[in-house]
CSV table of C-alpha atoms in Angstrom, one decimal:
chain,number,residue,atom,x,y,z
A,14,UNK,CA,89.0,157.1,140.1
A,15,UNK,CA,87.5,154.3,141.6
A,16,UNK,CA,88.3,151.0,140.2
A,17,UNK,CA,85.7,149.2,138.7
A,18,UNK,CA,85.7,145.3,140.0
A,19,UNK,CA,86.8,142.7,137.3
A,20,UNK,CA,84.1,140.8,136.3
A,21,UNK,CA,86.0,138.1,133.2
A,22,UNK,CA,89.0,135.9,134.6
A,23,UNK,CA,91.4,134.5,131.6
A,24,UNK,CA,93.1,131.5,133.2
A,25,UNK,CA,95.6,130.5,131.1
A,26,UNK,CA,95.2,126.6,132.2
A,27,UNK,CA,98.1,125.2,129.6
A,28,UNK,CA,101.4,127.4,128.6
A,29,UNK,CA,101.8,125.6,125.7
A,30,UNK,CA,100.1,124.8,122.4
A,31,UNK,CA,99.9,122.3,119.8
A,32,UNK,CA,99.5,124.4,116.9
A,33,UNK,CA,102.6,126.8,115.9
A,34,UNK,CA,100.4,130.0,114.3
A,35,UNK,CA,103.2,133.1,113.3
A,36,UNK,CA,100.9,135.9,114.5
A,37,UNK,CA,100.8,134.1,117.6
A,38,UNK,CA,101.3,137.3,120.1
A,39,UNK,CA,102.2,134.4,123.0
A,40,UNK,CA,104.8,132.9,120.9
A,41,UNK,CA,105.8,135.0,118.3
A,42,UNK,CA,105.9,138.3,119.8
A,43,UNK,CA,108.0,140.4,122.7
A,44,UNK,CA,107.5,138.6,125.6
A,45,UNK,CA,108.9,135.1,125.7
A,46,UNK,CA,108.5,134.1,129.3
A,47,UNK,CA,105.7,131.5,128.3
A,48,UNK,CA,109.1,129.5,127.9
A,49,UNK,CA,109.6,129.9,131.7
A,50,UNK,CA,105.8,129.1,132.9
A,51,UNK,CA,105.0,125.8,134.2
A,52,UNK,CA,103.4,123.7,131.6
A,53,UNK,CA,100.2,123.0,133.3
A,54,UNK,CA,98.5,125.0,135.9
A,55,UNK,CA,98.6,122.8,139.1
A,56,UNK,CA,96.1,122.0,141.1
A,57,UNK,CA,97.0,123.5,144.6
A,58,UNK,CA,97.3,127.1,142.0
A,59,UNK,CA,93.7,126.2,140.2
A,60,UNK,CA,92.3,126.1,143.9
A,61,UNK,CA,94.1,129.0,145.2
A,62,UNK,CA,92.6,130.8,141.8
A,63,UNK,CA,89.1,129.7,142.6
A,64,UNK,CA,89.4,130.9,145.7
A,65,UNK,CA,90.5,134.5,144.5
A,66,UNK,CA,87.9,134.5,142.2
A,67,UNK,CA,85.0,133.3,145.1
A,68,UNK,CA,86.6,136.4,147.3
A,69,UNK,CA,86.7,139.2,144.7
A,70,UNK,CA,82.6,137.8,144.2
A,71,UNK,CA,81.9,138.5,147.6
A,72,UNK,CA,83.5,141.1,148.4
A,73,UNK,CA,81.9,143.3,145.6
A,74,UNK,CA,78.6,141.7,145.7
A,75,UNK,CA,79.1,140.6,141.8
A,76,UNK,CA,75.8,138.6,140.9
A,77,UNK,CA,78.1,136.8,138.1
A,78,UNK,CA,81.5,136.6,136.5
A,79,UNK,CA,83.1,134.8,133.4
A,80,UNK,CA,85.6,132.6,133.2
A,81,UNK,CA,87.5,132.1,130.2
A,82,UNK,CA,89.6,128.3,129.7
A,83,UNK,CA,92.7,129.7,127.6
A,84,UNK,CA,96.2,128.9,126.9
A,85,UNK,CA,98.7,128.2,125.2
A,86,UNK,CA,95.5,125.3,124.1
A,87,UNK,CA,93.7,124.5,126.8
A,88,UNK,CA,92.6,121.2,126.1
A,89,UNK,CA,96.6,120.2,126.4
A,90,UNK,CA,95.3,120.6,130.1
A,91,UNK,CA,93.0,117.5,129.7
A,92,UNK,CA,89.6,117.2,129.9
A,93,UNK,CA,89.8,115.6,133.5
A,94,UNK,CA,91.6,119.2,135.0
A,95,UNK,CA,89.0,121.5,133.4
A,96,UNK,CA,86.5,119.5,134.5
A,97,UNK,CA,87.3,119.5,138.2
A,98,UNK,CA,88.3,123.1,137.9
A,99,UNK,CA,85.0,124.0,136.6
A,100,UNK,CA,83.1,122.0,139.4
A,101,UNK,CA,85.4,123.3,141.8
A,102,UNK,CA,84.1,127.3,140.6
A,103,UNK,CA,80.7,126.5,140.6
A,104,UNK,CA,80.8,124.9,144.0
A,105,UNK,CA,83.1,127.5,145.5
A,106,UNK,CA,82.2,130.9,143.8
A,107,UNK,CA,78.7,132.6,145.1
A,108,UNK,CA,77.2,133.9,142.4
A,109,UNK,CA,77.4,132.8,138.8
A,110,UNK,CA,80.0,131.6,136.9
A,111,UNK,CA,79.8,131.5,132.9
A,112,UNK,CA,82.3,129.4,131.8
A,113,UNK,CA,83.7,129.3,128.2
A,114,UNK,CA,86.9,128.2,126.0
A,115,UNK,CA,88.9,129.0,123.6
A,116,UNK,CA,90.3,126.4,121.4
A,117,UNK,CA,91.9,125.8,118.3
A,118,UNK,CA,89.8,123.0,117.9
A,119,UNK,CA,92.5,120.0,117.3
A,120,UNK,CA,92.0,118.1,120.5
A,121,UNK,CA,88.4,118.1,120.8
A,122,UNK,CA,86.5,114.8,121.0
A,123,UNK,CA,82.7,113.4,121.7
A,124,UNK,CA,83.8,112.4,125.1
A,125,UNK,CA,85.2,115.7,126.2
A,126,UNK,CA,82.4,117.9,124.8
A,127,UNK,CA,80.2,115.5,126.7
A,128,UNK,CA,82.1,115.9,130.1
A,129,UNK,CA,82.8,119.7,129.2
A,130,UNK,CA,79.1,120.5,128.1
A,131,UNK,CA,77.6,119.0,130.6
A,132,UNK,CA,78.7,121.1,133.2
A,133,UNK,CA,77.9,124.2,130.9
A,134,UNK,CA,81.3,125.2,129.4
A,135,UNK,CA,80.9,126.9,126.3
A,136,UNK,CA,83.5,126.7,123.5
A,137,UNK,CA,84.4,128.8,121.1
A,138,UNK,CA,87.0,127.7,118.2
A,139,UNK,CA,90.0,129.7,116.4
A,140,UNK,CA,89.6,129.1,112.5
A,141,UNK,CA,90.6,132.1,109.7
A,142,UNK,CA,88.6,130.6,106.6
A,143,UNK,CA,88.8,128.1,104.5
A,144,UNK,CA,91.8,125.4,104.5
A,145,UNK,CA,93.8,127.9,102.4
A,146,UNK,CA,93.3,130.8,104.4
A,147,UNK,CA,94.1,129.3,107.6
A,148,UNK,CA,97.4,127.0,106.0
A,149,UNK,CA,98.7,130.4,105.7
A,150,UNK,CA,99.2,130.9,109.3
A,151,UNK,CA,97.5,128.1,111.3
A,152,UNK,CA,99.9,124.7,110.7
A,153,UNK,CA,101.1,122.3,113.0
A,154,UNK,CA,105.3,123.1,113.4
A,155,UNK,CA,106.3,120.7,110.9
A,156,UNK,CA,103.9,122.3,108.4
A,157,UNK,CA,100.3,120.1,108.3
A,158,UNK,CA,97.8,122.0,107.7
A,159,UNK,CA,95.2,122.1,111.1
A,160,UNK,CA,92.5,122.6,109.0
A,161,UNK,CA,90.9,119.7,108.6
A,162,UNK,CA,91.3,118.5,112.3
A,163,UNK,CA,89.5,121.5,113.1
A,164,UNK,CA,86.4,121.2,110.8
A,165,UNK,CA,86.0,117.7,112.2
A,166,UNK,CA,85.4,119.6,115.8
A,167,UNK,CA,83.4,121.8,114.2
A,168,UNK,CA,80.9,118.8,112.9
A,169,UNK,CA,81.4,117.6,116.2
A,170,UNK,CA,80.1,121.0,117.6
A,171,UNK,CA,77.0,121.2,115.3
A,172,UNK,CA,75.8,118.0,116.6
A,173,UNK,CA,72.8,118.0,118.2
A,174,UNK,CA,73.6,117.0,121.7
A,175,UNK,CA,76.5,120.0,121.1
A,176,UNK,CA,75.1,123.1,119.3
A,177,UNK,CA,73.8,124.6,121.8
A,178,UNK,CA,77.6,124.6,123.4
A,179,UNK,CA,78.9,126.2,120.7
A,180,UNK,CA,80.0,130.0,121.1
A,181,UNK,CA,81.6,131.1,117.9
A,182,UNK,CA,84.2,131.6,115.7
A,183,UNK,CA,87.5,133.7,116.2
A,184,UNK,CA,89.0,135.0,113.1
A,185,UNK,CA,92.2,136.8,112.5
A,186,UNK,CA,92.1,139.2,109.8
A,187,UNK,CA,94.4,138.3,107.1
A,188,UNK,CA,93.9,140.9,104.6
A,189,UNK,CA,95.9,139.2,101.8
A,190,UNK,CA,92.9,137.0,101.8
A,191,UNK,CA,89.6,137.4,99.8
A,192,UNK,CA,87.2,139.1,102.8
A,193,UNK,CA,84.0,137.9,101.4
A,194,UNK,CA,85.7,134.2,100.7
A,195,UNK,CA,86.6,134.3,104.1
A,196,UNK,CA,83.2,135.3,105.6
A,197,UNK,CA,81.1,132.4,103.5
A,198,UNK,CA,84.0,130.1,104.9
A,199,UNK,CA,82.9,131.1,108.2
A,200,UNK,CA,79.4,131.2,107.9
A,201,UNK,CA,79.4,127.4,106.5
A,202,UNK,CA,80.0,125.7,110.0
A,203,UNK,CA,76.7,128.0,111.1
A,204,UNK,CA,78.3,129.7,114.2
A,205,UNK,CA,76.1,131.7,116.5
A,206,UNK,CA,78.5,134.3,116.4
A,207,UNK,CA,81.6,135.8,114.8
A,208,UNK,CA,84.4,137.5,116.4
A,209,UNK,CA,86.9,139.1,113.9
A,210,UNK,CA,90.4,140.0,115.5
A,211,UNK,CA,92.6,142.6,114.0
A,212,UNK,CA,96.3,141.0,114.2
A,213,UNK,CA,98.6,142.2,117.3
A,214,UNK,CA,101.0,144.7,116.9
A,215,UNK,CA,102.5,148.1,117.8
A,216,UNK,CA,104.1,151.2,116.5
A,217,UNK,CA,107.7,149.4,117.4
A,218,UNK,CA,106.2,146.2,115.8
A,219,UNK,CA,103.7,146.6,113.6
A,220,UNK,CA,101.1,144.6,112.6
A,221,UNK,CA,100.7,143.5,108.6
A,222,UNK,CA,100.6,147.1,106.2
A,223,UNK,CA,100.5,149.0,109.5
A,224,UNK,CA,102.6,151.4,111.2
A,225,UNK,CA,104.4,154.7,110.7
A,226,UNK,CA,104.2,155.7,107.3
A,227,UNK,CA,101.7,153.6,105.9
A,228,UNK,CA,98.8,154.8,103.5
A,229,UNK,CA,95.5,153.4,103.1
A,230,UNK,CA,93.1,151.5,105.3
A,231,UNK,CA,93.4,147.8,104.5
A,232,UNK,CA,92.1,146.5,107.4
A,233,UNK,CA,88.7,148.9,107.3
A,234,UNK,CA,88.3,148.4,103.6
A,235,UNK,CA,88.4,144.3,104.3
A,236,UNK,CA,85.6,144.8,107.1
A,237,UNK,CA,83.7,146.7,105.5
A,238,UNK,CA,83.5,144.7,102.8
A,239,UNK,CA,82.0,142.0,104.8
A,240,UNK,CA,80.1,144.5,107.0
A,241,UNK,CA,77.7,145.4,103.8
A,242,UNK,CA,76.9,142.0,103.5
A,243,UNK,CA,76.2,141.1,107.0
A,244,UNK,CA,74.3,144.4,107.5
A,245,UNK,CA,71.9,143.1,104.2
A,246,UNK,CA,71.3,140.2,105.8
A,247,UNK,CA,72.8,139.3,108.9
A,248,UNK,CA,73.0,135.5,108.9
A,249,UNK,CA,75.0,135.5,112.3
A,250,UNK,CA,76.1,137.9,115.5
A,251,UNK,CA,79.5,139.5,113.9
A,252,UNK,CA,80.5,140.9,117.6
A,253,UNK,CA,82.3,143.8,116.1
A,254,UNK,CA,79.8,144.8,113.6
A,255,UNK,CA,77.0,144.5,116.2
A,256,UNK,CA,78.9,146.6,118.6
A,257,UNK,CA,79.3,149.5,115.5
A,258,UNK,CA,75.8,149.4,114.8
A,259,UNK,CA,74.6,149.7,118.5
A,260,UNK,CA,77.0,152.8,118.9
A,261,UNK,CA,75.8,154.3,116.2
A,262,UNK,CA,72.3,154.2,117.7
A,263,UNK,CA,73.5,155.7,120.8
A,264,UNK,CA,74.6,152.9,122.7
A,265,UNK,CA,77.9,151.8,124.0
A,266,UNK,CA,80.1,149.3,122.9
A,267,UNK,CA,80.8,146.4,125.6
A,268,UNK,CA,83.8,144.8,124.0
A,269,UNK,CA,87.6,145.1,125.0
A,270,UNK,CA,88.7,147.3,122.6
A,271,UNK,CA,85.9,149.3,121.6
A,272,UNK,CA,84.0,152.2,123.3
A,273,UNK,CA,85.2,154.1,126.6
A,274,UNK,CA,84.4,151.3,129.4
A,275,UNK,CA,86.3,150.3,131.9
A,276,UNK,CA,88.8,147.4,131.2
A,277,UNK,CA,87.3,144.4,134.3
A,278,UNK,CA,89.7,141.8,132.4
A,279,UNK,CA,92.0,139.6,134.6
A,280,UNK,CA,94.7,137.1,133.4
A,281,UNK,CA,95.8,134.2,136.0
A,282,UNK,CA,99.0,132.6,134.1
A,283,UNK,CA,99.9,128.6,134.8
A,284,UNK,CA,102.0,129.6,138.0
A,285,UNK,CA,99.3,131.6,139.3
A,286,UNK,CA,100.6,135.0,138.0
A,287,UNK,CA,97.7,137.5,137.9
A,288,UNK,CA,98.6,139.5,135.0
A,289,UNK,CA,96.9,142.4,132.7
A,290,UNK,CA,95.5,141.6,129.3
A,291,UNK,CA,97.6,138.5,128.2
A,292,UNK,CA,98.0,140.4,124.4
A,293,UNK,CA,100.4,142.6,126.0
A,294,UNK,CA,102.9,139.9,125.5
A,295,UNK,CA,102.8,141.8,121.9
A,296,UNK,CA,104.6,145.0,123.5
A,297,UNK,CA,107.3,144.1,125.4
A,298,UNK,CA,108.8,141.6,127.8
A,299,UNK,CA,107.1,141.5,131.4
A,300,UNK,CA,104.2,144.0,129.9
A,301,UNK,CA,101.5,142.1,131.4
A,302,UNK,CA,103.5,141.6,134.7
A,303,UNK,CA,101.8,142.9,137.9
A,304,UNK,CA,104.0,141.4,140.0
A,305,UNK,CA,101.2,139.6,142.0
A,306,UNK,CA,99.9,135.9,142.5
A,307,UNK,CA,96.8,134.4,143.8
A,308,UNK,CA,99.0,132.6,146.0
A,309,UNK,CA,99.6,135.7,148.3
A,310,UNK,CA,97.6,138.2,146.4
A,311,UNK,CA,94.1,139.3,146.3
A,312,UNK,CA,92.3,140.4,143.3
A,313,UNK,CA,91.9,143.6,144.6
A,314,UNK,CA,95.5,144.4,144.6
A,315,UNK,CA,95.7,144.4,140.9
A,316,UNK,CA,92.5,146.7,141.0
A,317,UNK,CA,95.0,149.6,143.1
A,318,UNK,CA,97.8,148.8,139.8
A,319,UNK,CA,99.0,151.8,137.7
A,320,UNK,CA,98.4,149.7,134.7
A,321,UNK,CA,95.0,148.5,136.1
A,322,UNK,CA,94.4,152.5,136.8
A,323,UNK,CA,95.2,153.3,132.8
A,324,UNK,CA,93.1,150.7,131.5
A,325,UNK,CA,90.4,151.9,133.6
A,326,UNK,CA,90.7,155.5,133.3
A,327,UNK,CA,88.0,156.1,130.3
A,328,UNK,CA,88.6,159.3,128.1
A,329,UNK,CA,91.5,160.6,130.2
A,330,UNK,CA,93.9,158.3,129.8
A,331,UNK,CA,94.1,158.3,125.9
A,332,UNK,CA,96.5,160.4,124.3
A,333,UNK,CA,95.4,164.0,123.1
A,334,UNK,CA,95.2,163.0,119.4
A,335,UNK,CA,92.3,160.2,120.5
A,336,UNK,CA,90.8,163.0,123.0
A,337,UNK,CA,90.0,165.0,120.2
A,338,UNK,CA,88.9,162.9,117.7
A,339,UNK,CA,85.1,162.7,116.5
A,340,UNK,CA,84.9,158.8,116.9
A,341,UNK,CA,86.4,158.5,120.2
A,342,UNK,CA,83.3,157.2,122.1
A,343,UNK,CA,83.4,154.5,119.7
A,344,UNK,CA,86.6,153.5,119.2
A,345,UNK,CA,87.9,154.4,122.6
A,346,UNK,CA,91.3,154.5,121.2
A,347,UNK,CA,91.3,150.6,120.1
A,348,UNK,CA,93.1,148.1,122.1
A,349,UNK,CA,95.2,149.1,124.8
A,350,UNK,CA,98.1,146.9,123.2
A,351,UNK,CA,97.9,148.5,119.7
A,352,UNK,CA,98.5,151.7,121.1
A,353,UNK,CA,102.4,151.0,122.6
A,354,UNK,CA,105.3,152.6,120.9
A,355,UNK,CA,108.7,151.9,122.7
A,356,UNK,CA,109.0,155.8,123.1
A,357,UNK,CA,106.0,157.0,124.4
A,358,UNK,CA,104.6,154.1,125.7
A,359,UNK,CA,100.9,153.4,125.8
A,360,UNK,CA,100.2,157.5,125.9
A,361,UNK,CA,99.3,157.2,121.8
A,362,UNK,CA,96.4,156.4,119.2
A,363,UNK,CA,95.9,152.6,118.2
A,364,UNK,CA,98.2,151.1,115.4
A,365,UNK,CA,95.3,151.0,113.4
A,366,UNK,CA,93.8,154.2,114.1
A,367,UNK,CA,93.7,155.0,110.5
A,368,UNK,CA,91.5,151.8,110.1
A,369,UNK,CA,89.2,152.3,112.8
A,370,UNK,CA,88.1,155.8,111.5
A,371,UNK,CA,87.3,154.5,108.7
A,372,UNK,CA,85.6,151.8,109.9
A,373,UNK,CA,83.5,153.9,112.8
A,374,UNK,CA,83.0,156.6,110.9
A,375,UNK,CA,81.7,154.0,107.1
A,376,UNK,CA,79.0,152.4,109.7
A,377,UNK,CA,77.7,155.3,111.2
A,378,UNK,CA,77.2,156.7,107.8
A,379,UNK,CA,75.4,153.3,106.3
A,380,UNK,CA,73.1,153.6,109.6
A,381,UNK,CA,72.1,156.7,109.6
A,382,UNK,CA,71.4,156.1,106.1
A,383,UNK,CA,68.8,153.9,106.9
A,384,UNK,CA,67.4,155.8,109.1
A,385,UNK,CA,66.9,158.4,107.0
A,386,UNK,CA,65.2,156.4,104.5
A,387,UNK,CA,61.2,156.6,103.7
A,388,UNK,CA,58.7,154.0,106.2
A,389,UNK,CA,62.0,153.4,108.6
């Protein structure tokens, strides 16, 4: 096989975060060597990363890339570092750099959307619904609820001067909570475009109702029900739901954990780590580790990686069960994190493979429904 370049760069900027969520797979989960990371990224490592970047650019000829601002929150990095880091790329890197956040929306003010916009960072913001929904697992550690610090960014984002910045919404899936509640929550802040995340887990750690022996398909029955009223009248880009609908149609799902593309994700941690998807931290300890850094490491040596190998390999490195399945060029097997189990490692169907049948197979129907109808 060969590998396929990465083209989105994760740079986890902050190792820490103001906000103390219980899904959190950074905090909460397997891996707890975040407590080991510097706090910040420094700058000698954020121009050693730039520089990686700018080589793994030329060296495949990539006309652009994205960068993604994470953390940990990576506003704790202040609005002065991401700024320079950002002009740094865009001066250093030849060829284009999309740059975008994510946030959970508590630190962000005028003046650092104004220094942040203006050099064309995008920002997209973490909320689960309404104050209720997202108390349940979105507090502050001594318990305050983030909520309404984070619809005061969001007016800030809808201002004028900032709309145009603003890059979505990422929701969590909590299905204890009311789906259609949750969407009109959503939908009241006017986002251009909805991601919905199904919560990290694995068969040795399962997420919410998931997991061996489980019945039912909570999580499909809780998109669907919002998918029926998005697909009547589609008031925003729901990522997911857009991706379903284009497969259905013959296309092929572009998103990391859909579909049978080639993973070209690459994590730089706070001490320059380059690491595999950063949600592995849900699997075990040192899952993500590479054993590489941008201090003596090229991109392209993570490309040559097993694990960069398995993420890359398409159809034949899912499990039998996912080989044969009748959804498979849809669901590609789900996330490569959902599909770990302590004793068979990655080599098995997602967590939620019950879910995403269901799902795949419920929107296919509903399109080809349509199609079938009279004058379409």
């Amino acid at each position: 096989m060969t590998p396929v370049p990465f083209r989105q760069f994760v740079l986890k900027v902050h190792s820490r975060c103001n906000l103390a969520c219980d899904y959190c797979y950074v905090y909460e989960m397997a891996d707890q060597s975040w407590r080991d990371q510097p706090l910040r990224m420094s700058e000698a490592t954020a121009d050693r990363t730039v520089q990686r970047i700018a080589e793994h650019v030329e060296a495949h000829r990539l006309p652009s890339v994205a960068v993604i601002l994470h953390g940990g929150e990576p506003l704790l990095a202040g609005t002065a570092f991401l700024a320079g880091l950002v002009r740094r790329m865009r001066d250093t890197v030849p060829g284009r750099v999309d740059v975008s956040m994510q946030t959970n929306g508590v630190l962000l003010t005028e003046a650092g959307l104004e220094a942040l916009v203006g050099l064309g960072v995008r920002i997209g913001v973490s909320l689960d619904g309404d104050a209720g929904a997202t108390d349940r697992h979105r507090s502050f550690a001594d318990g305050r609820s983030s909520h309404p610090h984070v619809e005061r960014a969001l007016r800030l984002l809808a201002r004028e001067e900032f709309k145009d910045a603003f890059d979505g919404l990422l929701c969590t899936v909590d299905v204890e909570q009311p789906p259609l509640r949750t969407y009109r929550a959503l939908l009241a802040y006017a986002p251009p475009a909805i991601d919905f995340l199904l919560p990290h887990g694995t068969w040795s750690h399962p997420p919410p109702r998931r997991g061996i022996g489980s019945k039912g398909t909570p999580y499909a029955d809780w998109l669907l029900a919002v998918f029926e009223q998005w697909y009547d009248r589609p008031e925003t880009w729901v990522r997911l739901f857009g991706e379903l609908v284009q497969s259905a149609l013959g296309g092929t799902p572009a998103v990391e954990g859909l579909g049978l593309r080639p993973s070209t994700v690459a994590v730089v941690d706070t001490d320059g780590a380059i690491k595999q998807l950063d949600s592995l931290s849900a699997a075990y300890p040192g899952a993500a580790d590479l054993g590489l850094n941008v201090v003596d490491d090229a991109f392209d040596v993570a490309l040559t990686h097993p694990l960069t190998r398995l993420r890359q390999g398409g159809l034949e490195s899912l499990s039998a069960t996912c080989r044969s399945c009748a959804v498979v060029r849809t669901c590609g097997g789900g996330l490569f994190t959902h599909r770990y189990d302590s004793a068979t490692g990655f080599a098995n169907p997602s967590v939620y493979c019950a879910d995403l049948l269901r799902l795949v197979t419920a929107v296919q129907a509903r399109v080809s429904a349509d199609l079938a109808r009279p004058g379409r």
